Structure formats: C-alpha cells, structure tokens
Amino acid sequence: DGGITQSPKYLFRKEGQNVTLSCEQNLNHDAMYWYRQDPGQGLRLIYYSQIVNDFQKGDIAEGYSVSREKKESFPLTVTSAQKNPTAFYLCASSIRTSGRKDTQYFGPGTRLTVL
Amino acid sequence: AQKITQTQPGMFVQEKEAVTLDCTYDTSDQSYGLFWYKQPSSGEMIFLIYQGSYDEQNATEGRYSLNFQKARKSANLVISASQLGDSAMYFCAMRETGRRALTFGSGTRLQVQP
C-alpha cells in the first residue's frame, strides 16, 4: 500500500540529547515537509524539501536539522539546541501537478516528550 | 496579521444536521489554494477538500463542500448530515504563490452529538 510512515510513534528524550525522527514515503512524491504541532494549535513548518539533496528552512527551523539523501526519506533531527522540543511532529509529502493543487498527505505523526 | 483565522475554537452539532466551520484568510496573491484537513484523536491529518482561487465553482467532495467567497476572503467548510465519526479537529490551510508549504489556522474542534 502506498503511504507515509513515521517512526517511532512515541519518543522520549532526555535533555541534552539529539534524537532523529524517521519519515518514509512510497508515493513517489517529490516534496516532503516537517511540521510541528503544539497542544491546541495548528501546524507550523519546520523544514521542507522539494528535491533530493536540497531543503529549505521553514518558520521554526532553529534547533532542528534534516537531510534528503533519497527521494523516499526525509529524517528530522531534534538537537539539544531546540529549547522546547516536546510536541507532536508530522511529516507530509506532495507531488507537483498541473494546476495549483499540490495536495499534501500526512503520516501518522511522532509524539516527542522531553523528560 | 494571521494568515489563516478560524474563530470557532469549538462547535457542537446534532447527528444528521449540517454544520459550517468558518475560515478567513489573508493574502495579497491572486493565485492561491485553500485546503481543509480533519484531525481525529489519533493525530493523523486527513485531507478533505481543496479550492483554488481561480476555481469558478465551489468545491464539493461527498458530504463536504466549501463555501468560497473570494471578495470576503473566506472559505468555510460545510459538512452535511453529520455523523458521530465527524467528531475531530478541523484545520483550514492555505498555499500561496511560490510557496509549496501550507500555512495552517488554529483549528476548530467539532463534536457531533447523538
């Protein structure tokens, strides 16, 4: 089945540790995105990538890093520099189509808690 | 200024009735897209419906329709014949020219009552 997978579903981190969240898609989409969601709020963009080996910072990139070595994979590292990393992280992907739709489809998310 | 505004933090609706969730947006672009997503308690974001700024007709997808009023910059989601499974958070989002990422509103929590 085609879709987007994220792992792990739940992640616990001690202060000062870096952790990496996995995102994989088999939809053959060219673009991938990482969003952060805090309780009671909408999604905010962390990073996005339109092609392999290229990515751009979003609105809240500080304390995060990404890589895009393969079309299918877009891992997100939450570094110790991120002051308040406890949140729900959602990965999405999309394919550029004729017209303006370019709908994003989301994975199931990873809930990160800092202990 | 907020790009996407959803003024209803929570809404209640009786099963089988229709409900309208409000969304207003702010952009100076002429070409843009508007999206609605549903987020059940599991957390996954589910795409519901899309409206392009140049689309002449309001979008419809099954029980979902979009009341698009371009001059008022509003894109309200209408859910007809509500079902218990419609209980969730609903987010309005916009994609502007030259930006593939979405800007989201703060969401509306809909509760369908039997």
Coordinates of N, CA and C in Angstrom, one line a residue:
Chain A
D1 N 0.8 -1.2 0.0 CA 0.0 0.0 0.0 C 0.9 1.2 0.0
G2 N 0.5 2.3 -0.8 CA 1.2 3.5 -0.8 C 0.9 4.3 0.4
G3 N 1.9 5.0 1.0 CA 1.6 5.9 2.1 C 2.8 6.5 2.7
I4 N 2.7 7.1 3.8 CA 3.8 7.8 4.5 C 3.8 7.1 5.9
T5 N 5.0 6.7 6.3 CA 5.2 6.1 7.6 C 6.2 7.0 8.4
Q6 N 5.9 7.0 9.7 CA 6.7 7.8 10.6 C 7.0 6.8 11.8
S7 N 8.3 6.9 12.2 CA 8.6 6.1 13.4 C 9.7 6.9 14.2
P8 N 9.6 6.7 15.5 CA 8.7 5.9 16.3 C 7.4 6.7 16.5
K9 N 6.4 6.0 17.0 CA 5.1 6.7 17.3 C 5.3 7.6 18.5
Y10 N 6.0 7.1 19.5 CA 6.2 7.8 20.7 C 7.8 7.8 21.0
L11 N 8.3 9.0 21.4 CA 9.7 9.1 21.6 C 10.0 9.9 22.9
F12 N 10.8 9.4 23.7 CA 11.2 10.1 25.0 C 12.6 10.5 24.9
R13 N 12.9 11.7 25.3 CA 14.3 12.2 25.2 C 14.7 12.9 26.5
K14 N 15.9 12.6 26.8 CA 16.5 13.4 28.0 C 17.0 14.7 27.5
E15 N 17.0 15.7 28.4 CA 17.5 17.0 28.0 C 19.0 16.8 27.6
G16 N 19.4 17.5 26.5 CA 20.8 17.5 26.0 C 21.0 16.4 25.0
Q17 N 20.0 15.6 24.7 CA 20.2 14.5 23.7 C 19.7 15.0 22.4
N18 N 20.3 14.5 21.3 CA 19.8 14.7 20.0 C 18.9 13.4 19.7
V19 N 17.8 13.6 19.0 CA 17.0 12.4 18.5 C 16.6 12.6 17.1
T20 N 16.4 11.5 16.4 CA 16.1 11.6 15.0 C 14.7 10.9 14.7
L21 N 13.8 11.6 14.1 CA 12.5 11.1 13.7 C 12.6 10.7 12.3
S22 N 12.0 9.5 12.0 CA 12.0 8.9 10.7 C 10.8 9.3 9.9
C23 N 10.9 9.5 8.6 CA 9.7 9.7 7.7 C 10.1 9.1 6.4
E24 N 9.2 8.2 5.9 CA 9.4 7.5 4.7 C 8.1 7.5 3.9
Q25 N 8.2 7.7 2.6 CA 7.0 7.7 1.7 C 7.3 6.8 0.5
N26 N 6.3 6.1 0.0 CA 6.4 5.3 -1.2 C 5.4 5.7 -2.2
L27 N 5.1 7.0 -2.2 CA 4.1 7.6 -3.1 C 4.8 8.2 -4.3
N28 N 6.1 8.2 -4.4 CA 6.9 8.8 -5.5 C 6.6 10.3 -5.5
H29 N 6.4 10.9 -4.3 CA 6.3 12.3 -4.3 C 7.6 13.0 -4.3
D30 N 7.7 14.2 -4.9 CA 9.0 14.9 -4.9 C 9.2 15.7 -3.7
A31 N 8.2 16.3 -3.1 CA 8.4 17.2 -2.0 C 8.0 16.5 -0.7
M32 N 8.7 16.9 0.4 CA 8.5 16.4 1.7 C 8.6 17.5 2.7
Y33 N 7.9 17.4 3.8 CA 7.7 18.5 4.8 C 7.7 18.0 6.2
W34 N 8.2 18.8 7.1 CA 8.1 18.5 8.5 C 7.3 19.7 9.2
Y35 N 6.3 19.3 10.0 CA 5.6 20.3 10.7 C 5.6 19.9 12.2
R36 N 5.4 21.0 13.0 CA 5.3 20.8 14.5 C 4.0 21.2 14.9
Q37 N 3.4 20.5 15.9 CA 2.1 20.9 16.4 C 2.1 20.8 17.9
D38 N 1.8 22.0 18.5 CA 1.7 22.1 20.0 C 0.3 22.0 20.4
P39 N 0.0 21.6 21.6 CA -1.4 21.4 22.1 C -2.3 22.5 21.8
G40 N -3.4 22.3 21.2 CA -4.4 23.3 20.9 C -4.1 24.3 19.8
Q41 N -3.0 23.9 19.0 CA -2.6 24.9 18.0 C -2.6 24.2 16.6
G42 N -2.4 25.0 15.6 CA -2.2 24.5 14.3 C -0.8 24.0 14.0
L43 N -0.5 23.6 12.8 CA 0.8 23.1 12.4 C 1.7 24.3 12.0
R44 N 3.0 24.2 12.4 CA 4.0 25.2 11.9 C 5.1 24.4 11.2
L45 N 5.6 25.0 10.1 CA 6.5 24.4 9.2 C 7.9 24.5 9.8
I46 N 8.6 23.4 9.9 CA 10.0 23.3 10.3 C 11.0 23.4 9.2
Y47 N 10.9 22.4 8.3 CA 11.7 22.3 7.1 C 10.9 21.7 5.9
Y48 N 11.3 22.0 4.7 CA 10.7 21.2 3.6 C 11.8 21.0 2.5
S49 N 11.5 20.0 1.7 CA 12.5 19.7 0.6 C 11.7 19.4 -0.6
Q50 N 12.1 20.0 -1.7 CA 11.4 19.8 -3.0 C 12.1 18.8 -3.9
I51 N 13.4 18.6 -3.7 CA 14.1 17.6 -4.4 C 15.2 17.0 -3.6
V52 N 15.8 15.9 -4.0 CA 16.8 15.2 -3.3 C 18.0 16.2 -3.1
N53 N 18.7 16.1 -2.0 CA 19.9 16.9 -1.6 C 19.6 18.4 -1.6
D54 N 18.3 18.8 -1.4 CA 18.0 20.2 -1.3 C 16.9 20.3 -0.3
F55 N 17.0 21.3 0.6 CA 15.9 21.6 1.6 C 16.0 23.0 2.0
Q56 N 14.9 23.5 2.5 CA 14.8 24.9 2.9 C 14.2 25.0 4.3
K57 N 14.6 26.0 5.1 CA 14.1 26.3 6.4 C 12.7 26.8 6.3
G58 N 11.9 26.3 7.3 CA 10.5 26.9 7.4 C 10.5 28.0 8.5
D59 N 9.4 28.1 9.1 CA 9.2 29.2 10.0 C 9.9 29.0 11.4
I60 N 10.1 27.7 11.8 CA 10.6 27.5 13.1 C 11.8 26.5 13.0
A61 N 12.8 26.7 12.2 CA 13.8 25.7 11.9 C 14.9 25.7 13.0
E62 N 15.0 26.7 13.9 CA 16.1 26.7 14.9 C 16.0 25.5 15.8
G63 N 17.2 24.8 15.9 CA 17.2 23.6 16.8 C 16.9 22.3 16.1
Y64 N 16.6 22.4 14.8 CA 16.3 21.2 14.0 C 17.3 21.1 12.8
S65 N 17.5 19.9 12.4 CA 18.2 19.7 11.1 C 17.6 18.5 10.3
V66 N 17.8 18.5 9.0 CA 17.2 17.5 8.2 C 18.2 17.1 7.1
S67 N 17.9 16.0 6.4 CA 18.7 15.5 5.3 C 17.7 15.0 4.3
R68 N 18.1 15.0 3.0 CA 17.3 14.3 2.0 C 18.2 13.7 1.0
E69 N 18.7 12.5 1.4 CA 19.6 11.8 0.5 C 18.9 10.9 -0.4
K70 N 17.7 10.5 -0.1 CA 16.9 9.7 -1.0 C 15.5 10.3 -1.2
K71 N 14.9 10.1 -2.3 CA 13.6 10.7 -2.6 C 12.5 10.2 -1.5
E72 N 12.7 9.0 -1.1 CA 11.7 8.4 -0.2 C 11.8 8.8 1.3
S73 N 12.9 9.4 1.6 CA 13.2 9.5 3.1 C 13.6 11.0 3.4
F74 N 13.1 11.5 4.6 CA 13.3 12.8 5.0 C 13.4 12.9 6.5
P75 N 14.5 12.4 7.1 CA 14.6 12.3 8.6 C 14.8 13.7 9.2
L76 N 14.2 13.9 10.4 CA 14.3 15.1 11.1 C 15.1 14.9 12.4
T77 N 16.1 15.6 12.7 CA 16.9 15.5 13.9 C 16.5 16.7 14.8
V78 N 16.1 16.4 16.0 CA 15.8 17.4 17.0 C 17.1 17.5 17.9
T79 N 17.7 18.6 17.8 CA 19.0 18.8 18.5 C 18.8 19.3 19.9
S80 N 19.9 19.3 20.7 CA 19.8 19.8 22.1 C 19.6 21.3 22.1
A81 N 19.8 22.0 20.9 CA 19.7 23.4 20.8 C 18.2 23.8 20.8
Q82 N 17.3 22.9 20.5 CA 15.9 23.2 20.5 C 15.4 23.3 21.9
K83 N 14.9 24.5 22.3 CA 14.7 24.8 23.7 C 13.4 24.1 24.2
N84 N 12.4 23.9 23.4 CA 11.2 23.3 23.9 C 10.7 22.3 22.9
P85 N 11.3 21.1 22.8 CA 11.0 20.1 21.8 C 9.8 19.3 22.0
T86 N 9.2 19.3 23.2 CA 8.1 18.4 23.4 C 6.9 18.9 22.5
A87 N 6.5 18.0 21.6 CA 5.4 18.4 20.7 C 5.1 17.2 19.8
F88 N 4.1 17.3 19.0 CA 3.7 16.3 18.0 C 4.3 16.7 16.7
Y89 N 5.0 15.8 16.0 CA 5.7 16.1 14.8 C 5.0 15.3 13.6
L90 N 4.7 16.0 12.6 CA 4.0 15.4 11.4 C 4.8 15.6 10.2
C91 N 5.0 14.6 9.4 CA 5.7 14.6 8.2 C 4.6 14.5 7.1
A92 N 4.9 15.2 5.9 CA 3.9 15.2 4.8 C 4.7 15.1 3.5
S93 N 4.0 14.8 2.5 CA 4.6 14.8 1.1 C 3.6 15.2 0.1
S94 N 4.1 15.7 -1.0 CA 3.2 16.1 -2.1 C 3.9 16.0 -3.4
I95 N 3.1 16.0 -4.5 CA 3.7 15.9 -5.9 C 3.1 17.1 -6.6
R96 N 4.0 17.7 -7.4 CA 3.5 18.9 -8.2 C 2.7 18.4 -9.3
T97 N 1.5 18.9 -9.4 CA 0.6 18.5 -10.5 C 0.3 19.7 -11.4
S98 N -0.2 19.5 -12.5 CA -0.6 20.6 -13.4 C -1.7 21.4 -12.6
G99 N -1.7 22.6 -12.8 CA -2.7 23.4 -11.9 C -2.0 23.8 -10.6
R100 N -2.8 24.0 -9.6 CA -2.3 24.5 -8.4 C -2.6 23.7 -7.2
K101 N -3.0 22.4 -7.4 CA -3.5 21.7 -6.2 C -2.4 21.3 -5.3
D102 N -1.4 20.4 -5.7 CA -0.2 20.0 -4.9 C -0.6 19.7 -3.5
T103 N -1.6 18.8 -3.3 CA -2.1 18.4 -2.0 C -1.1 17.7 -1.2
Q104 N -1.0 18.0 0.1 CA -0.1 17.4 1.0 C -0.8 16.2 1.7
Y105 N -0.1 15.1 1.8 CA -0.6 13.9 2.5 C 0.3 13.7 3.7
F106 N -0.3 13.3 4.8 CA 0.4 13.3 6.1 C 0.6 11.9 6.6
G107 N 1.7 11.7 7.3 CA 2.0 10.5 8.1 C 1.2 10.5 9.4
P108 N 1.3 9.4 10.2 CA 0.6 9.3 11.4 C 1.2 10.2 12.6
G109 N 2.4 10.7 12.5 CA 3.0 11.5 13.5 C 3.8 10.8 14.5
T110 N 4.7 11.6 15.1 CA 5.5 11.1 16.2 C 5.4 12.1 17.4
R111 N 5.1 11.6 18.5 CA 4.9 12.4 19.7 C 6.2 12.3 20.5
L112 N 6.9 13.5 20.6 CA 8.1 13.6 21.3 C 7.9 14.2 22.7
T113 N 8.5 13.6 23.7 CA 8.4 14.1 25.1 C 9.8 14.2 25.6
V114 N 10.2 15.4 26.2 CA 11.4 15.6 26.8 C 11.3 15.4 28.3
L115 N 12.1 14.5 28.9 CA 11.9 14.1 30.3 C 12.8 15.1 31.1
Chain B
A1 N -0.1 40.0 11.2 CA -1.5 39.6 11.0 C -1.6 38.0 10.7
Q2 N -2.6 37.4 11.2 CA -2.8 36.0 11.0 C -3.1 35.7 9.5
K3 N -2.4 34.7 8.9 CA -2.7 34.4 7.6 C -4.1 33.6 7.5
I4 N -4.3 32.7 8.4 CA -5.5 31.9 8.4 C -6.2 32.1 9.8
T5 N -7.4 32.4 9.8 CA -8.1 32.7 11.1 C -9.3 31.7 11.2
Q6 N -9.4 30.9 12.2 CA -10.5 30.1 12.5 C -11.1 30.6 13.8
T7 N -12.2 31.2 13.8 CA -12.7 31.9 15.0 C -13.5 31.1 16.0
Q8 N -13.8 29.8 15.6 CA -14.6 29.0 16.4 C -13.7 27.9 17.0
P9 N -13.3 28.0 18.3 CA -12.4 27.0 18.9 C -13.2 25.7 19.0
G10 N -14.5 25.7 19.3 CA -15.3 24.5 19.4 C -16.7 24.7 18.9
M11 N -17.2 23.6 18.3 CA -18.6 23.6 17.8 C -19.2 22.3 18.2
F12 N -20.5 22.4 18.4 CA -21.4 21.2 18.7 C -22.4 21.1 17.6
V13 N -22.7 19.9 17.2 CA -23.8 19.7 16.2 C -24.5 18.4 16.5
Q14 N -25.8 18.4 16.2 CA -26.5 17.1 16.4 C -26.3 16.2 15.2
E15 N -26.3 15.0 15.5 CA -26.1 14.0 14.4 C -27.2 14.2 13.3
K16 N -26.8 14.1 12.1 CA -27.6 14.2 10.9 C -27.9 15.7 10.5
E17 N -27.4 16.6 11.3 CA -27.6 18.0 10.9 C -26.4 18.5 10.1
A18 N -26.5 19.6 9.5 CA -25.4 20.3 8.8 C -24.6 21.2 9.7
V19 N -23.4 21.5 9.5 CA -22.6 22.4 10.3 C -21.6 23.1 9.4
T20 N -21.4 24.4 9.7 CA -20.4 25.2 8.9 C -19.3 25.6 9.8
L21 N -18.1 25.4 9.4 CA -16.9 25.8 10.1 C -16.2 26.9 9.3
D22 N -15.9 28.0 10.1 CA -15.5 29.2 9.4 C -14.0 29.3 9.2
C23 N -13.6 29.9 8.1 CA -12.2 30.2 7.9 C -12.1 31.4 7.0
T24 N -11.3 32.4 7.5 CA -10.9 33.5 6.7 C -9.4 33.6 6.6
Y25 N -9.0 34.2 5.5 CA -7.6 34.2 5.1 C -7.1 35.5 4.7
D26 N -5.8 35.7 4.7 CA -5.2 37.0 4.3 C -4.1 36.7 3.4
T27 N -4.2 37.2 2.2 CA -3.1 37.1 1.2 C -3.2 38.2 0.2
S28 N -2.1 38.6 -0.4 CA -2.1 39.6 -1.5 C -1.9 38.9 -2.8
D29 N -1.7 37.6 -2.8 CA -1.6 36.8 -4.0 C -2.9 36.7 -4.8
Q30 N -2.8 36.6 -6.1 CA -4.0 36.4 -6.9 C -4.2 34.9 -7.0
S31 N -3.1 34.1 -7.0 CA -3.2 32.7 -7.2 C -2.9 32.0 -5.9
Y32 N -3.8 31.2 -5.3 CA -3.5 30.5 -4.1 C -4.5 29.3 -4.0
G33 N -4.2 28.5 -3.0 CA -5.0 27.3 -2.8 C -5.5 27.2 -1.4
L34 N -6.6 26.7 -1.1 CA -7.2 26.6 0.2 C -7.5 25.1 0.5
F35 N -7.2 24.6 1.6 CA -7.4 23.2 2.0 C -8.1 23.1 3.3
W36 N -8.8 22.0 3.5 CA -9.3 21.6 4.8 C -8.8 20.2 5.1
Y37 N -8.4 20.1 6.4 CA -8.0 18.8 6.9 C -8.7 18.5 8.1
K38 N -8.9 17.2 8.3 CA -9.5 16.6 9.6 C -8.5 15.9 10.4
Q39 N -8.4 16.2 11.7 CA -7.5 15.5 12.6 C -8.3 14.8 13.7
P40 N -8.5 13.5 13.6 CA -9.1 12.8 14.6 C -8.2 12.6 15.8
S41 N -8.6 12.0 16.9 CA -7.8 11.9 18.1 C -6.5 11.2 17.9
S42 N -6.5 10.3 16.9 CA -5.3 9.6 16.6 C -4.1 10.5 16.1
G43 N -4.4 11.7 15.6 CA -3.4 12.6 15.3 C -3.1 12.8 13.8
E44 N -3.5 11.8 13.0 CA -3.1 11.9 11.6 C -4.0 13.0 10.9
M45 N -3.4 13.8 10.0 CA -4.1 14.8 9.3 C -4.7 14.2 8.0
I46 N -6.0 14.3 7.8 CA -6.7 13.7 6.7 C -7.2 14.8 5.7
F47 N -6.8 14.8 4.5 CA -7.2 15.8 3.5 C -8.7 15.6 3.2
L48 N -9.4 16.7 3.2 CA -10.8 16.7 2.9 C -11.2 17.3 1.6
I49 N -10.7 18.5 1.3 CA -11.2 19.3 0.2 C -10.3 20.4 -0.2
Y50 N -10.3 20.7 -1.5 CA -9.4 21.8 -2.0 C -10.2 22.8 -2.8
Q51 N -9.8 24.1 -2.7 CA -10.4 25.1 -3.5 C -9.3 26.0 -4.1
G52 N -9.2 26.1 -5.4 CA -8.3 27.0 -6.0 C -8.9 28.4 -6.1
S53 N -8.0 29.4 -6.0 CA -8.5 30.8 -6.1 C -9.2 31.1 -7.4
Y54 N -8.8 30.4 -8.5 CA -9.4 30.7 -9.8 C -10.6 29.8 -10.1
D55 N -10.9 28.9 -9.2 CA -12.0 27.9 -9.5 C -13.3 28.7 -9.4
E56 N -14.1 28.5 -10.5 CA -15.3 29.3 -10.6 C -16.4 28.7 -9.7
Q57 N -16.3 27.4 -9.5 CA -17.4 26.8 -8.7 C -16.8 26.4 -7.3
N58 N -17.7 26.4 -6.3 CA -17.3 25.9 -5.0 C -17.0 24.4 -5.1
A59 N -16.0 24.0 -4.3 CA -15.6 22.6 -4.3 C -16.5 21.8 -3.5
T60 N -16.7 20.5 -4.0 CA -17.5 19.6 -3.2 C -16.8 18.2 -3.2
E61 N -16.9 17.5 -2.1 CA -16.4 16.1 -2.0 C -17.3 15.3 -1.1
G62 N -18.3 14.6 -1.7 CA -19.2 13.9 -0.8 C -20.0 14.8 0.1
R63 N -19.9 14.5 1.4 CA -20.6 15.4 2.3 C -20.0 16.7 2.7
Y64 N -18.8 16.9 2.1 CA -18.1 18.1 2.4 C -18.2 19.1 1.2
S65 N -18.5 20.4 1.5 CA -18.5 21.4 0.5 C -17.8 22.6 1.0
L66 N -17.4 23.5 0.1 CA -16.6 24.6 0.5 C -17.4 25.9 0.1
N67 N -17.8 26.7 1.0 CA -18.4 28.0 0.7 C -17.4 29.0 0.5
F68 N -16.9 29.2 -0.8 CA -15.8 30.1 -1.1 C -16.3 31.5 -1.5
Q69 N -16.0 32.5 -0.7 CA -16.3 33.9 -1.0 C -15.1 34.7 -1.2
K70 N -14.6 34.8 -2.4 CA -13.3 35.4 -2.6 C -13.1 36.8 -2.2
A71 N -14.2 37.6 -2.5 CA -14.1 39.0 -2.1 C -14.0 39.2 -0.6
R72 N -14.7 38.3 0.1 CA -14.6 38.4 1.6 C -13.5 37.6 2.2
K73 N -12.7 36.9 1.3 CA -11.6 36.1 1.7 C -12.0 35.1 2.8
S74 N -13.1 34.4 2.5 CA -13.5 33.3 3.4 C -13.7 32.0 2.6
A75 N -13.4 30.9 3.3 CA -13.5 29.6 2.7 C -14.1 28.6 3.8
N76 N -15.4 28.7 4.0 CA -16.0 28.0 5.1 C -16.3 26.5 4.6
L77 N -16.1 25.6 5.5 CA -16.3 24.2 5.3 C -17.7 23.9 5.7
V78 N -18.5 23.2 4.9 CA -19.9 22.8 5.2 C -19.9 21.3 5.2
I79 N -20.3 20.7 6.4 CA -20.4 19.2 6.5 C -21.9 19.0 6.6
S80 N -22.4 18.2 5.6 CA -23.8 17.9 5.6 C -24.1 16.6 6.3
A81 N -25.2 16.4 6.9 CA -25.6 15.1 7.5 C -24.5 14.6 8.4
S82 N -24.2 15.3 9.5 CA -23.1 15.0 10.4 C -23.2 13.6 10.9
Q83 N -22.1 13.0 11.1 CA -22.0 11.6 11.7 C -21.2 11.7 12.9
L84 N -21.3 10.7 13.8 CA -20.5 10.7 15.0 C -19.0 10.6 14.7
G85 N -18.7 10.0 13.6 CA -17.3 9.9 13.2 C -16.7 11.2 12.7
D86 N -17.5 12.2 12.6 CA -17.0 13.5 12.1 C -16.4 14.3 13.3
S87 N -16.6 13.8 14.5 CA -16.0 14.5 15.7 C -14.5 14.4 15.6
A88 N -13.9 15.6 15.5 CA -12.5 15.8 15.3 C -12.1 17.2 15.3
M89 N -10.8 17.5 15.2 CA -10.3 18.9 14.9 C -10.3 19.1 13.4
Y90 N -10.7 20.3 13.0 CA -10.7 20.6 11.6 C -9.8 21.8 11.4
F91 N -8.9 21.7 10.4 CA -7.9 22.8 10.1 C -8.1 23.3 8.7
C92 N -8.1 24.6 8.6 CA -8.1 25.3 7.3 C -6.6 25.7 7.0
A93 N -6.2 25.6 5.8 CA -4.8 25.9 5.4 C -4.7 26.5 4.0
M94 N -3.7 27.3 3.8 CA -3.5 28.0 2.5 C -2.1 27.8 2.0
R95 N -2.1 27.7 0.7 CA -0.8 27.7 0.0 C -0.7 28.9 -1.0
E96 N 0.3 29.7 -0.8 CA 0.4 30.9 -1.6 C 1.4 30.7 -2.8
T97 N 1.4 31.6 -3.7 CA 2.2 31.5 -4.9 C 3.7 31.4 -4.5
G98 N 4.4 30.5 -5.1 CA 5.8 30.3 -4.8 C 6.2 29.7 -3.5
R99 N 5.2 29.2 -2.8 CA 5.5 28.5 -1.5 C 4.7 27.2 -1.5
R100 N 5.4 26.1 -1.5 CA 4.7 24.8 -1.6 C 4.2 24.4 -0.2
A101 N 4.8 24.9 0.9 CA 4.3 24.5 2.2 C 3.0 25.2 2.5
L102 N 2.3 24.7 3.5 CA 1.0 25.2 3.9 C 1.1 26.1 5.1
T103 N 0.2 27.1 5.2 CA 0.0 27.8 6.5 C -1.3 27.4 7.0
F104 N -1.3 27.0 8.3 CA -2.5 26.5 8.9 C -3.1 27.5 9.9
G105 N -4.4 27.3 10.1 CA -5.1 28.0 11.1 C -5.0 27.2 12.4
S106 N -5.6 27.7 13.5 CA -5.5 27.1 14.8 C -6.5 26.0 15.0
G107 N -7.5 25.9 14.1 CA -8.3 24.7 14.2 C -9.7 25.0 14.9
T108 N -10.6 24.1 14.6 CA -11.9 24.1 15.3 C -12.2 22.7 15.7
R109 N -12.6 22.5 17.0 CA -12.9 21.2 17.5 C -14.4 21.0 17.3
L110 N -14.8 20.0 16.5 CA -16.2 19.7 16.2 C -16.6 18.5 17.0
Q111 N -17.7 18.6 17.7 CA -18.3 17.4 18.5 C -19.7 17.2 17.9
V112 N -19.9 15.9 17.5 CA -21.2 15.5 17.0 C -21.9 14.8 18.1
Q113 N -23.1 15.2 18.4 CA -23.8 14.6 19.5 C -25.0 13.8 19.0
P114 N -25.2 12.6 19.6 CA -26.2 11.7 19.1 C -27.6 12.2 19.4

